[in-house]
Each structure stands twice: as structure tokens, then as C-alpha cells.
Short mmCIF file of C-alpha atoms in Angstrom, two decimals:
data_model
loop_
_atom_site.label_atom_id
_atom_site.label_comp_id
_atom_site.label_asym_id
_atom_site.label_seq_id
_atom_site.Cartn_x
_atom_site.Cartn_y
_atom_site.Cartn_z
CA MET A 1 38.76 -4.35 51.50
CA ALA A 2 40.54 -5.31 48.50
CA THR A 3 38.97 -3.88 45.35
CA GLU A 4 37.44 -6.36 42.48
CA GLY A 5 40.81 -5.56 40.34
CA GLU A 6 43.00 -6.68 43.41
CA TYR A 7 40.97 -9.87 43.88
CA ARG A 8 41.22 -11.00 40.24
CA ASN A 9 44.71 -9.75 39.81
CA SER A 10 45.67 -11.89 43.31
CA ARG A 11 44.03 -14.84 41.84
CA VAL A 12 46.25 -14.52 38.36
CA GLU A 13 49.36 -14.70 40.62
CA HIS A 14 48.78 -17.15 42.97
CA ARG A 15 46.58 -19.86 41.03
CA ASP A 16 49.95 -21.50 40.11
CA GLU A 17 51.63 -21.36 43.35
CA THR A 18 48.88 -22.84 45.25
CA ARG A 19 49.22 -26.59 45.38
CA PHE A 20 47.07 -28.96 47.90
CA ASP A 21 49.45 -32.56 47.69
CA ASP A 22 46.42 -33.63 45.14
CA GLU A 23 43.91 -33.49 47.60
CA PRO A 24 40.53 -33.40 46.51
CA LEU A 25 39.98 -30.38 48.72
CA PRO A 26 36.68 -28.67 46.98
CA ALA A 27 34.93 -32.09 47.80
CA LEU A 28 36.34 -32.43 51.33
CA LEU A 29 35.80 -28.75 52.05
CA SER A 30 33.00 -27.14 50.75
CA PRO A 31 30.26 -29.51 52.86
CA THR A 32 32.41 -28.41 55.83
CA LEU A 33 32.47 -24.60 54.99
CA LEU A 34 29.00 -24.32 53.84
CA HIS A 35 28.04 -25.64 57.27
CA GLY A 36 30.37 -23.26 58.88
CA LEU A 37 28.40 -20.49 57.14
CA ALA A 38 25.20 -21.24 58.77
CA ALA A 39 26.50 -21.03 62.35
CA ASP A 40 25.62 -18.68 64.96
CA ASP A 41 28.90 -16.54 65.57
CA ASP A 42 30.04 -14.33 63.56
CA ARG A 43 33.97 -15.26 63.65
CA THR A 44 32.82 -19.11 62.01
CA THR A 45 30.44 -17.38 59.47
CA HIS A 46 33.66 -15.11 58.32
CA THR A 47 35.88 -18.21 58.29
CA ALA A 48 33.95 -20.18 56.01
CA GLY A 49 32.92 -17.24 53.92
CA TYR A 50 35.84 -16.19 52.81
CA GLY A 51 36.97 -20.09 52.65
CA LEU A 52 34.75 -20.74 50.26
CA PHE A 53 35.63 -17.42 47.91
CA LEU A 54 39.12 -18.85 48.16
CA LEU A 55 38.21 -22.43 47.40
CA ALA A 56 36.47 -20.90 43.97
CA ARG A 57 39.33 -18.69 43.65
CA THR A 58 41.68 -21.71 43.29
CA HIS A 59 39.75 -24.30 42.14
CA ASP A 60 37.70 -23.31 38.48
CA ALA A 61 35.56 -26.89 39.36
CA ALA A 62 33.96 -25.50 42.28
CA ILE A 63 32.62 -22.16 41.23
CA ALA A 64 29.53 -23.03 39.82
CA PRO A 65 28.40 -25.40 42.34
CA LEU A 66 28.98 -23.32 45.41
CA ALA A 67 26.99 -20.38 43.44
CA THR A 68 24.00 -22.86 42.55
CA GLU A 69 24.36 -23.77 46.27
CA LEU A 70 24.39 -20.33 47.49
CA ALA A 71 21.89 -18.76 45.04
CA GLY A 72 19.63 -21.27 46.62
CA ARG A 73 19.92 -20.63 49.79
CA LEU A 74 19.65 -16.62 48.94
CA VAL A 75 15.96 -17.84 47.77
CA VAL A 76 14.97 -19.25 50.75
CA ASP A 77 16.27 -16.33 53.19
CA GLU A 78 16.98 -13.42 51.22
CA ARG A 79 17.72 -11.61 54.92
CA ASP A 80 20.93 -13.76 55.15
CA ARG A 81 23.91 -11.95 55.09
CA ALA A 82 26.35 -14.01 55.30
CA VAL A 83 25.30 -16.06 51.87
CA ARG A 84 25.13 -12.63 50.19
CA ARG A 85 28.28 -11.53 51.32
CA THR A 86 29.51 -15.06 50.14
CA LEU A 87 28.03 -14.56 46.50
CA ALA A 88 29.41 -11.09 46.57
CA SER A 89 32.82 -12.77 46.90
CA LEU A 90 31.98 -15.08 44.19
CA ARG A 91 31.32 -12.35 42.07
CA LEU A 92 35.18 -11.43 42.05
CA VAL A 93 36.18 -14.57 40.81
CA ASP A 94 33.15 -15.12 38.48
CA ASP A 95 30.39 -13.21 38.11
CA ALA A 96 28.71 -15.06 35.27
CA ALA A 97 28.46 -17.85 37.34
CA VAL A 98 26.99 -15.93 40.29
CA ARG A 99 24.32 -14.78 38.02
CA GLU A 100 23.37 -17.97 36.09
CA ALA A 101 23.05 -19.69 39.67
CA LEU A 102 20.30 -16.91 40.31
CA LEU A 103 19.01 -16.71 36.93
CA ASP A 104 18.32 -20.65 37.60
CA SER A 105 17.16 -20.54 41.00
CA THR A 106 14.31 -18.06 40.88
CA ALA A 107 12.50 -15.88 38.30
CA ASP A 108 13.62 -13.98 36.19
CA ASP A 109 12.28 -10.48 38.24
CA ARG A 110 13.27 -12.06 41.57
CA ALA A 111 17.04 -12.99 40.37
CA ARG A 112 17.68 -9.86 38.81
CA ARG A 113 16.72 -8.34 42.41
CA LEU A 114 18.41 -10.60 44.12
CA TYR A 115 21.29 -10.08 41.99
CA ALA A 116 21.10 -6.60 42.67
CA SER A 117 21.18 -6.96 46.20
CA VAL A 118 24.47 -9.20 45.94
CA ARG A 119 26.26 -6.47 43.86
CA GLU A 120 25.30 -3.50 46.37
CA THR A 121 26.85 -6.27 49.34
CA ASN A 122 30.63 -6.17 50.44
CA PRO A 123 32.63 -9.34 49.56
CA TRP A 124 34.48 -11.15 53.03
CA ASN A 125 37.62 -9.04 53.75
CA PRO A 126 40.69 -11.30 53.37
CA PRO A 127 43.04 -12.15 55.91
CA ALA A 128 45.86 -9.59 55.18
CA PRO A 129 48.81 -11.94 55.00
CA LEU A 130 47.18 -13.50 52.10
CA SER A 131 47.89 -10.61 50.06
CA ASP A 132 51.08 -12.00 49.51
CA GLY A 133 50.92 -15.44 51.58
CA ASP A 134 50.14 -19.30 51.27
CA HIS A 135 46.55 -20.10 50.08
CA ALA A 136 47.20 -23.50 50.40
CA GLU A 137 48.06 -23.16 54.48
CA TYR A 138 45.17 -20.98 55.00
CA LEU A 139 42.78 -22.90 53.47
CA THR A 140 44.04 -25.95 54.92
CA ALA A 141 43.31 -24.44 58.43
CA PHE A 142 39.68 -24.59 57.77
CA ARG A 143 39.48 -28.28 58.35
CA GLN A 144 39.63 -27.45 62.25
CA LEU A 145 38.58 -23.42 62.42
CA VAL A 146 35.11 -24.56 60.85
CA GLU A 147 35.02 -27.46 62.72
CA PHE A 148 33.98 -26.07 65.50
CA GLU A 149 37.06 -27.21 67.35
CA ASP A 150 38.10 -25.13 70.40
CA ASP A 151 41.22 -22.45 70.43
CA GLU A 152 42.49 -23.22 73.73
CA PRO A 153 43.94 -20.20 75.24
CA ASP A 154 47.90 -20.00 75.83
CA ASP A 155 49.07 -19.87 79.52
CA SER A 156 50.33 -16.81 79.78
CA GLN A 157 49.52 -16.34 83.56
CA GLY A 158 52.34 -14.42 85.45
CA GLN A 159 53.99 -13.08 82.09
CA SER A 160 53.73 -9.65 81.01
CA VAL A 161 52.59 -8.66 77.64
CA THR A 162 55.90 -8.39 76.28
CA ASP A 163 56.75 -11.77 77.14
CA VAL A 164 53.52 -13.29 75.97
CA ILE A 165 53.89 -11.97 72.54
CA GLU A 166 57.97 -12.47 72.03
CA SER A 167 57.49 -16.15 73.45
CA ASP A 168 54.34 -16.73 71.27
CA GLU A 169 56.48 -15.64 68.51
CA ASP A 170 59.02 -18.33 69.15
CA SER A 171 56.93 -20.92 69.49
CA ALA A 172 55.28 -19.80 65.95
CA GLU A 173 58.23 -20.58 63.62
CA GLU A 174 57.90 -24.08 65.12
CA ALA A 175 53.71 -24.52 64.63
CA GLU A 176 52.07 -25.87 61.63
CA ASP A 177 50.04 -22.92 61.37
CA THR A 178 51.74 -20.14 60.91
CA ASP A 179 51.04 -16.58 62.16
CA GLU A 180 48.56 -14.97 60.28
CA THR A 181 46.75 -11.43 61.62
CA THR A 182 43.15 -11.22 60.20
CA ASP A 183 40.33 -8.57 60.58
CA GLU A 184 38.85 -10.89 63.50
CA PRO A 185 41.70 -12.26 65.77
CA ARG A 186 40.76 -15.40 67.26
CA ASP A 187 38.07 -15.70 70.12
CA ALA A 188 39.33 -17.13 73.58
CA GLY A 189 37.97 -18.16 76.43
CA PRO A 190 34.98 -20.90 76.32
CA PRO A 191 33.02 -21.91 73.48
CA SER A 192 29.11 -20.78 73.31
CA ASP A 193 26.17 -23.07 73.35
CA ASP A 194 26.59 -25.92 71.24
CA THR A 195 24.57 -24.90 67.92
CA VAL A 196 24.35 -28.38 66.14
CA GLY A 197 20.71 -30.33 66.51
CA THR A 198 19.49 -27.74 68.52
CA THR A 199 17.26 -24.65 67.44
CA LYS A 200 17.31 -21.21 68.74
CA ARG A 201 14.43 -21.45 70.98
CA GLU A 202 15.93 -24.62 72.45
CA ARG A 203 19.25 -22.96 73.12
CA ILE A 204 17.33 -19.69 74.30
CA ASP A 205 15.41 -21.79 76.96
CA ARG A 206 18.69 -23.61 77.89
CA LEU A 207 20.30 -20.44 79.07
CA THR A 208 17.19 -18.78 80.50
CA GLY A 209 16.90 -21.94 82.16
CA SER A 210 20.10 -21.76 83.84
CA GLU A 211 21.06 -21.22 87.63
CA ALA A 212 23.82 -19.00 86.35
CA PHE A 213 21.45 -16.97 84.63
CA ALA A 214 18.97 -16.86 87.42
CA MET A 215 21.97 -15.61 90.11
CA LEU A 216 22.76 -12.78 87.08
CA VAL A 217 19.27 -11.22 87.17
CA HIS A 218 19.30 -11.53 90.86
CA ARG A 219 22.27 -10.00 90.98
CA SER A 220 21.79 -7.04 88.63
CA GLY A 221 19.88 -4.03 89.07
CA PHE A 222 17.00 -5.42 86.27
CA ASP A 223 13.40 -6.11 87.84
CA ASP A 224 13.30 -8.69 84.47
CA LEU A 225 15.62 -9.74 81.91
CA GLN A 226 14.13 -11.44 78.52
CA VAL A 227 15.93 -13.45 76.24
CA VAL A 228 15.64 -12.50 72.83
CA THR A 229 18.50 -14.02 71.06
CA PRO A 230 21.22 -17.41 71.64
CA LYS A 231 24.62 -16.88 73.21
CA ARG A 232 27.25 -16.15 70.24
CA THR A 233 31.06 -16.10 71.34
CA HIS A 234 32.65 -12.56 70.30
CA ARG A 235 35.89 -11.13 70.78
CA TYR A 236 35.94 -10.93 74.72
CA ALA A 237 32.83 -12.84 76.00
CA ASP A 238 29.57 -15.00 74.71
CA VAL A 239 27.19 -12.60 74.12
CA PHE A 240 23.19 -12.81 73.78
CA ARG A 241 20.20 -10.06 73.47
CA ALA A 242 17.44 -9.47 75.58
CA ARG A 243 15.10 -6.64 76.95
CA ALA A 244 15.70 -5.27 80.52
CA ARG A 245 12.95 -3.62 82.31
CA ALA A 246 14.06 -1.61 85.27
CA ASP A 247 11.85 0.57 87.33
CA ASP A 248 8.84 0.24 84.43
CA THR A 249 11.24 1.49 81.91
CA GLU A 250 12.35 -1.04 79.16
CA ARG A 251 15.19 -1.22 76.68
CA GLY A 252 17.42 -3.61 74.42
CA VAL A 253 20.69 -4.60 75.90
CA ALA A 254 23.29 -6.89 74.80
CA VAL A 255 24.40 -9.26 77.86
CA ARG A 256 28.33 -10.14 77.67
CA LEU A 257 29.38 -12.95 80.10
CA LEU A 258 33.11 -12.55 79.93
CA HIS A 259 35.58 -15.38 79.48
CA THR A 260 37.88 -15.96 82.42
CA PRO A 261 40.16 -19.19 82.57
CA ASP A 262 38.60 -21.22 85.69
CA GLU A 263 41.86 -20.66 87.87
CA SER A 264 42.49 -17.12 87.74
CA ASP A 265 42.88 -14.20 90.04
CA ILE A 266 41.93 -11.48 87.36
CA ASP A 267 38.18 -11.05 87.84
CA ALA A 268 38.60 -8.54 90.57
CA THR A 269 40.88 -6.83 88.11
CA VAL A 270 38.02 -7.28 85.00
CA GLY A 271 35.81 -5.95 88.21
CA ASP A 272 37.60 -3.20 88.01
CA GLN A 273 38.03 -2.15 84.52
CA LEU A 274 34.03 -2.48 84.20
CA ALA A 275 33.50 0.27 86.99
CA SER A 276 35.82 2.57 85.04
CA TRP A 277 33.94 2.09 81.96
CA ALA A 278 30.51 2.49 83.79
CA ARG A 279 31.78 5.80 84.90
CA LEU A 280 31.37 6.86 81.24
CA VAL A 281 27.91 7.19 81.25
CA GLU A 282 25.98 7.99 78.15
CA SER A 283 29.32 9.43 76.90
CA SER A 284 29.19 9.86 73.43
CA GLY A 285 31.49 8.27 71.19
CA VAL A 286 31.68 5.30 73.75
CA VAL A 287 29.61 2.48 74.36
CA THR A 288 27.05 2.96 77.46
CA VAL A 289 27.18 0.38 80.09
CA VAL A 290 23.72 -0.17 81.42
CA ASP A 291 24.81 -2.76 84.35
CA TRP A 292 27.53 -4.96 85.24
CA GLY A 293 28.77 -7.24 87.82
CA THR A 294 31.07 -10.10 88.72
CA THR A 295 28.65 -12.92 89.99
CA PRO A 296 28.35 -15.82 88.64
CA GLN A 297 31.30 -14.80 86.33
CA PRO A 298 32.23 -11.16 85.24
CA TRP A 299 29.48 -9.77 82.88
CA VAL A 300 28.49 -6.40 81.53
CA ALA A 301 25.20 -5.39 79.77
CA THR A 302 25.51 -2.72 77.19
CA GLU A 303 23.56 -0.83 74.53
CA CYS A 304 23.38 -2.91 71.35
CA VAL A 305 25.83 -2.32 68.76
CA ALA A 306 25.37 -3.30 64.83
CA GLY A 307 28.75 -4.34 63.61
CA HIS A 308 32.66 -3.24 63.77
CA LEU A 309 34.80 -0.83 61.44
CA PRO A 310 35.81 -3.75 59.44
CA ASP A 311 32.05 -4.53 58.03
CA ARG A 312 32.01 -0.93 56.51
CA GLY A 313 34.57 -1.42 54.03
CA ARG A 314 36.39 1.75 52.82
CA VAL A 315 34.39 5.17 53.15
CA GLY A 316 35.29 8.43 51.38
CA PRO A 317 37.75 10.77 52.54
CA ALA A 318 34.85 12.89 53.73
CA ALA A 319 33.36 10.40 56.13
CA ALA A 320 36.79 9.46 57.15
CA LEU A 321 37.68 12.69 58.37
CA ALA A 322 34.57 12.91 60.44
CA TRP A 323 34.77 9.56 61.98
CA ALA A 324 38.48 10.46 63.05
CA ARG A 325 37.20 13.32 64.58
CA ASP A 326 34.24 11.45 66.46
CA LEU A 327 36.52 8.95 67.78
CA THR A 328 39.40 11.30 69.03
CA ALA A 329 36.60 13.30 70.64
CA ALA A 330 35.36 10.16 72.27
CA LEU A 331 39.15 9.56 73.65
CA VAL A 332 39.63 12.72 74.77
CA VAL A 333 36.33 11.74 77.37
CA LEU A 334 38.34 8.87 78.35
CA HIS A 335 41.23 10.61 79.48
CA GLN A 336 39.40 13.07 81.01
CA GLN A 337 38.33 10.25 83.39
CA ASP A 338 41.63 9.50 83.66
CA VAL A 339 40.60 5.72 81.87
CA VAL A 340 42.75 4.01 79.57
CA HIS A 341 41.62 1.77 76.65
CA ALA A 342 44.42 0.31 76.39
CA GLY A 343 42.71 -2.45 73.44
CA ILE A 344 41.83 0.08 70.50
CA ASP A 345 42.04 -1.55 66.98
CA PRO A 346 39.08 -1.42 64.28
CA GLN A 347 37.19 -4.69 66.33
CA ASN A 348 37.06 -2.07 69.05
CA VAL A 349 35.23 0.53 66.88
CA VAL A 350 31.55 -0.12 66.90
CA TYR A 351 28.55 1.74 65.73
CA ALA A 352 25.50 2.28 67.51
CA ASP A 353 22.23 -0.35 66.72
CA SER A 354 19.92 2.27 65.62
CA GLN A 355 21.17 5.60 64.75
CA LEU A 356 18.31 8.82 65.49
CA ASP A 357 20.40 10.98 63.54
CA GLU A 358 21.16 10.92 60.08
CA ARG A 359 25.01 10.71 60.14
CA VAL A 360 26.68 7.17 61.29
CA ARG A 361 28.93 7.50 64.23
CA PRO A 362 31.57 5.10 65.78
CA MET A 363 32.16 4.50 69.06
CA LEU A 364 35.21 2.91 71.08
CA ASP A 365 33.92 -0.62 72.77
CA ASN A 366 35.23 -2.95 75.35
CA VAL A 367 37.17 -0.19 77.17
CA GLY A 368 40.16 -1.25 79.67
CA LEU A 369 39.33 -4.71 79.32
CA LEU A 370 42.80 -5.38 77.31
CA THR A 371 44.33 -4.44 80.50
CA ALA A 372 43.35 -7.25 82.68
CA TYR A 373 42.85 -10.28 80.17
CA ARG A 374 46.66 -9.77 79.02
CA ARG A 375 47.64 -11.08 82.49
CA ALA A 376 45.95 -14.09 81.60
CA PHE A 377 45.11 -14.75 77.96
CA ASN A 378 47.45 -14.13 74.53
CA PRO A 379 47.33 -10.76 73.83
CA ARG A 380 47.14 -11.15 70.54
CA ASP A 381 43.45 -12.45 70.47
CA TYR A 382 42.26 -9.40 72.18
CA LEU A 383 44.43 -6.75 70.25
CA ASP A 384 45.06 -6.94 66.38
CA PRO A 385 49.47 -6.84 66.19
CA ARG A 386 49.29 -4.22 63.04
CA TYR A 387 47.59 -1.46 65.82
CA ALA A 388 49.76 -2.07 68.75
CA ALA A 389 52.33 0.52 70.20
CA PRO A 390 55.69 -0.31 70.30
CA GLU A 391 55.46 -0.81 74.18
CA TYR A 392 53.38 -3.79 73.59
CA PHE A 393 56.44 -5.58 71.83
CA ASP A 394 59.55 -4.12 73.72
CA SER A 395 59.23 -2.82 77.36
CA GLN A 396 62.08 -0.53 76.12
CA TYR A 397 59.43 2.14 74.88
CA GLY A 398 57.39 2.17 78.19
CA ARG A 399 54.72 0.87 79.99
CA ILE A 400 50.77 0.78 78.35
CA ASP A 401 48.97 4.24 79.22
CA HIS A 402 47.46 7.28 77.81
CA ALA A 403 50.09 7.52 74.83
CA THR A 404 49.55 3.79 73.98
CA ASP A 405 45.88 4.96 73.45
CA ILE A 406 46.99 7.87 71.07
CA TYR A 407 49.46 5.98 69.34
CA GLN A 408 46.90 3.18 68.62
CA LEU A 409 43.73 5.30 67.57
CA GLY A 410 46.12 6.76 65.34
CA MET A 411 46.66 3.86 63.26
CA VAL A 412 43.13 3.37 63.35
CA VAL A 413 42.79 7.14 61.93
CA TYR A 414 45.12 5.67 59.41
CA ARG A 415 42.94 2.80 58.52
CA LEU A 416 40.18 5.03 58.09
CA LEU A 417 42.26 7.84 55.83
CA ALA A 418 44.11 5.32 54.15
CA GLY A 419 42.08 2.51 53.49
CA ARG A 420 44.32 0.27 54.37
CA HIS A 421 46.42 -1.36 57.49
CA PRO A 422 49.16 0.19 58.29
CA PHE A 423 51.12 -3.09 58.32
CA ASP A 424 51.03 -6.32 56.68
CA GLY A 425 52.61 -9.44 56.55
CA SER A 426 53.47 -12.80 59.25
CA TYR A 427 53.60 -11.55 62.80
CA SER A 428 57.38 -11.31 63.16
CA GLU A 429 57.45 -8.83 60.05
CA ILE A 430 54.37 -6.95 61.62
CA ARG A 431 56.30 -6.80 64.90
CA SER A 432 59.50 -5.66 62.89
CA SER A 433 57.32 -2.84 61.07
CA VAL A 434 55.93 -1.73 64.27
CA LEU A 435 59.08 -1.23 65.90
CA ASP A 436 61.26 0.27 62.75
CA ASP A 437 59.13 1.27 60.06
CA ARG A 438 56.40 3.93 58.99
CA PRO A 439 53.56 2.99 56.80
CA THR A 440 53.20 5.08 53.47
CA ALA A 441 51.40 8.04 54.03
CA PRO A 442 47.81 8.48 54.15
CA SER A 443 47.42 11.28 51.45
CA GLU A 444 49.59 8.96 49.36
CA CYS A 445 47.14 6.41 49.39
CA THR A 446 44.21 8.69 49.06
CA PRO A 447 45.23 11.87 46.87
CA ALA A 448 42.07 13.25 47.78
CA LEU A 449 43.02 13.98 51.57
CA PRO A 450 45.26 16.91 52.29
CA ALA A 451 48.47 16.55 53.12
CA ALA A 452 48.18 17.92 56.35
CA VAL A 453 46.69 14.44 57.63
CA ASP A 454 50.13 12.89 56.77
CA GLU A 455 51.72 15.40 59.83
CA VAL A 456 49.01 14.89 61.93
CA VAL A 457 48.48 11.00 62.01
CA ALA A 458 52.49 10.64 61.87
CA LYS A 459 52.90 12.72 65.05
CA ALA A 460 49.87 10.65 66.60
CA THR A 461 51.81 7.17 65.93
CA ALA A 462 55.68 8.16 66.46
CA LYS A 463 57.56 5.33 67.72
CA GLN A 464 58.82 7.14 70.82
CA LYS A 465 56.24 8.56 73.36
CA LEU A 466 57.93 12.01 73.44
CA THR A 467 57.03 12.61 70.18
CA ARG A 468 53.79 11.79 70.15
CA TYR A 469 50.73 14.12 70.98
CA GLU A 470 51.20 15.05 74.89
CA THR A 471 47.24 14.57 75.04
CA VAL A 472 44.63 13.50 72.92
CA HIS A 473 42.91 16.52 73.19
CA GLY A 474 46.05 17.89 71.04
CA PHE A 475 44.99 15.12 68.37
CA HIS A 476 41.08 16.09 68.81
CA GLN A 477 42.12 19.55 67.89
CA ASP A 478 44.33 19.06 64.99
CA ILE A 479 41.76 16.83 63.09
CA THR A 480 39.48 19.11 64.07
CA ARG A 481 41.14 21.74 62.14
CA ILE A 482 41.13 19.92 58.90
CA CYS A 483 37.99 18.88 59.21
CA ASP A 484 36.48 22.10 59.34
CA ALA A 485 39.01 23.47 56.56
CA VAL A 486 37.43 19.98 54.19
CA LEU A 487 34.13 19.09 54.93
CA ASP A 488 32.26 23.29 55.58
#
């Protein structure tokens, strides 16, 4: 996450570069972005929230009216996290405007309390290319993205993942919307329920009244499944929360209706991967599968999670090392069961919905699914290229296997320790960096870290498999030794 100073410096550097062909973008985009901020899916709210921040940063006249509108929304619903995060982002542009908008919207005591909550909230994470990129191009893309137009997955069936990535790079040079990599990759598959003009209760009733839902319950091991939230579109699936009852025991679950092409043979492969994931029952550091099936479509019920690694912002060295130890231990469990994750990146690192102990612990999610999905979808929709191993870009580096997991987890550990992405830029620049460059050493980014972490991360993320850790157990042991020396 960029610091306040980085945001402000970027604003000064790029204001004169941003041009919109004299188009009145604040008036054109503000209503659409504000509408998107109230959407049910996380991707749209993130897109809209960052768009509002960018609009305010590049158009001074938009700051005050946006702050006033958002302050009014926060007064109506103090629990609206998307509004709080957007106000926190606007503070980086004009703190006084946010404070004054809150004071104008409610009584002084409550305004001060709301302002304090905004100050404690992390702003939206900007897409990495915008550190040096084209704000006009990105902001223009919001017209399509926030107006709920469907993203059509690329027809990559029958191609290898390397072919898909390279052909996608070639076609991107001719596209109006250039390759931009965000913390939340584009979703693929069918959209969730249309949220316009329907209430939450109506969307839940429509879901529970469908034939597909009845078949899912019948095929599952649940005696009863009571839906408590509408579907929301996430990376691999449309997800809803439910209360599941089996053998007189009730628990909360997240039911994921996995996206699959209408005409595809990947359902069986998805089923195989779900079966492998389900073998890791109650494994520490891995999201627990409660039940799964392939009828009426591939689906999986898991424990509920409460956010992804990018939502946490930057953490201190002690927490980063402890989380690195947790995640390497989780991957040890996967590999002991001969399960390859294949898609480890920050979006696939999640946190439990509730923690019984005092320390928050990360978990690996969507275990093995990329193995199936890369056969039918654009891999970039399911794996952040900044964390992809060289073998995803060039088959000369070998196949996707356990060593791939070590590399990708090594890059996630880099993100934790360094507080930044290993690589940035356009898609083609990232690809070149993954194949040819090394990121800045973690201890140079975070001087409080011991220099030993640099060697460990470098070995885990070596370009050639033969120079990586032979097994993740070695990676975990070295991280654990550093934690023992630093944390105890």
C-alpha cells in the first residue's frame, strides 16, 4: 500500500500529465462510480472506490462534492467499509475537505468519532502500474468496469498456459485497455445476480428458489442449507454464505459456485482438484473444505474467510515473519499430501472469519484450482503475473509442479517482508522482469529485517528450479530459524 507521502508526491508529478480531451469526466463518472461503490461484489466496490480517489486527485473541483456525498453516506451507515476506505483515500488528497464534510453532515462529537474511524481505515490500494502509469487511460476504463458490463473470458481452450499468456500479450498491444495488473485480477465466468432494482431478500429468495440450488442441497451431505447472503462474484466462483446443518450440528459455510464454461470438459478436472483439496481436512493454514460436488455445477462449501492479504496493508517485520512461517508450514502440509497449489499469490492468502487465538493467521485458499482453470480460461484472471513463476511464461523452465509453489510462495513472502510487489509495470514488463530480473532485496526495503531473509527469499525464488529449495520443508526450516532468532 502506498504511503500518504507517496500518494501526494504522485499527485504532484502526474497532475500535468493527465488529460481527458476536455471531457467533463467528474460529472460523467461520479454518479457511476458512486453507484458502483454500493455494489454487492468486492471487485466493483474496489474499482469504484479507487476511481473516486483518482477522480478527486486529478480534478480539484470534484473533491468537495465527493467528500460531502460520502460523508452523508457514512452518517447513514457507519458500518459501510467501502465508504470509509474511499474517504480514507480522499484524505490523502485533501484531509481538510473530508474533515469539514463530516462536520457539516452531523453533530460535532459524532463527526469527530467518524473522522477518527476514517483515519484508522486503510485507503484503497492503487493498481501497481499507476505508480508510473496513465491515469487517464485507467479512469476511462471505469466506464465499462463499473457499469456492470460482463468481462468475457478469452477462448483459450486447448492451449497451454504459456501459449495463452504469450498470445494474450500480443493481442494486448492492439487493445485500447492496455495490460494493467491490480491486486484484484479480473473475475471470469458468469456474472452474479443482477443487483439493480432488487433487494437483498429478493436475491436470496431467487437463489434458494432455483432448481439448481435444490439439486445442490440434495446432492450435498447437508440436512439443511439456509442462505444468509446473496451471491457475490469472486475470483473462481459466485459465493454466498449459509448456515449448514448436518447430523444436528450447525456451522457457517461459504458456498462457492465455481465458474466453468458452458461447453468444456474441465468439470471432471475441477472435481479432481476439489477432491485433492478436500483431503486436507482441518489442516492448519489451509482453508477447510466442508463439502463439495460437481452437480448441478462444480461447487465447494468451505469455512468462511474474512479478507485477503492485500486487504491487510503493510504489516511490521515481526508479523510478516510470523505469517511467512505460517504459510510455509501450510505449503509443507500440501506437499506432504502430494498436492500442488499452482496459483499462490496474495489473493489466495486469506484469513479466518473468526480467530480463537490472539494472533491472526493466514491460510492458503483455492488449492489446486488453477491446474484445471488454466485449461479453459485466461490464466491472468486467476494468477497475478507479478507472482507467477518463470515456467508460467516459458516452458523451457519446466512444468508446473511443487517447485512452482515454492517460487510463488517465496514471492508472497517477499511481499510480506518488503511491503511491496516484487515487480511492477505493464504485463510485458512484468513478464520480462520475472524471466530476467531480481527484485530489490527485502532488507533494503525494510531495514529492520535481518539480512538472512534476503538469502532465503532469493533461494526460494530462483529462476531455475534446480537452484530453488529442493523441498518446501527446507524453506520452512530456514524461515523458522530466522523467526526463532528475531521473535523470541
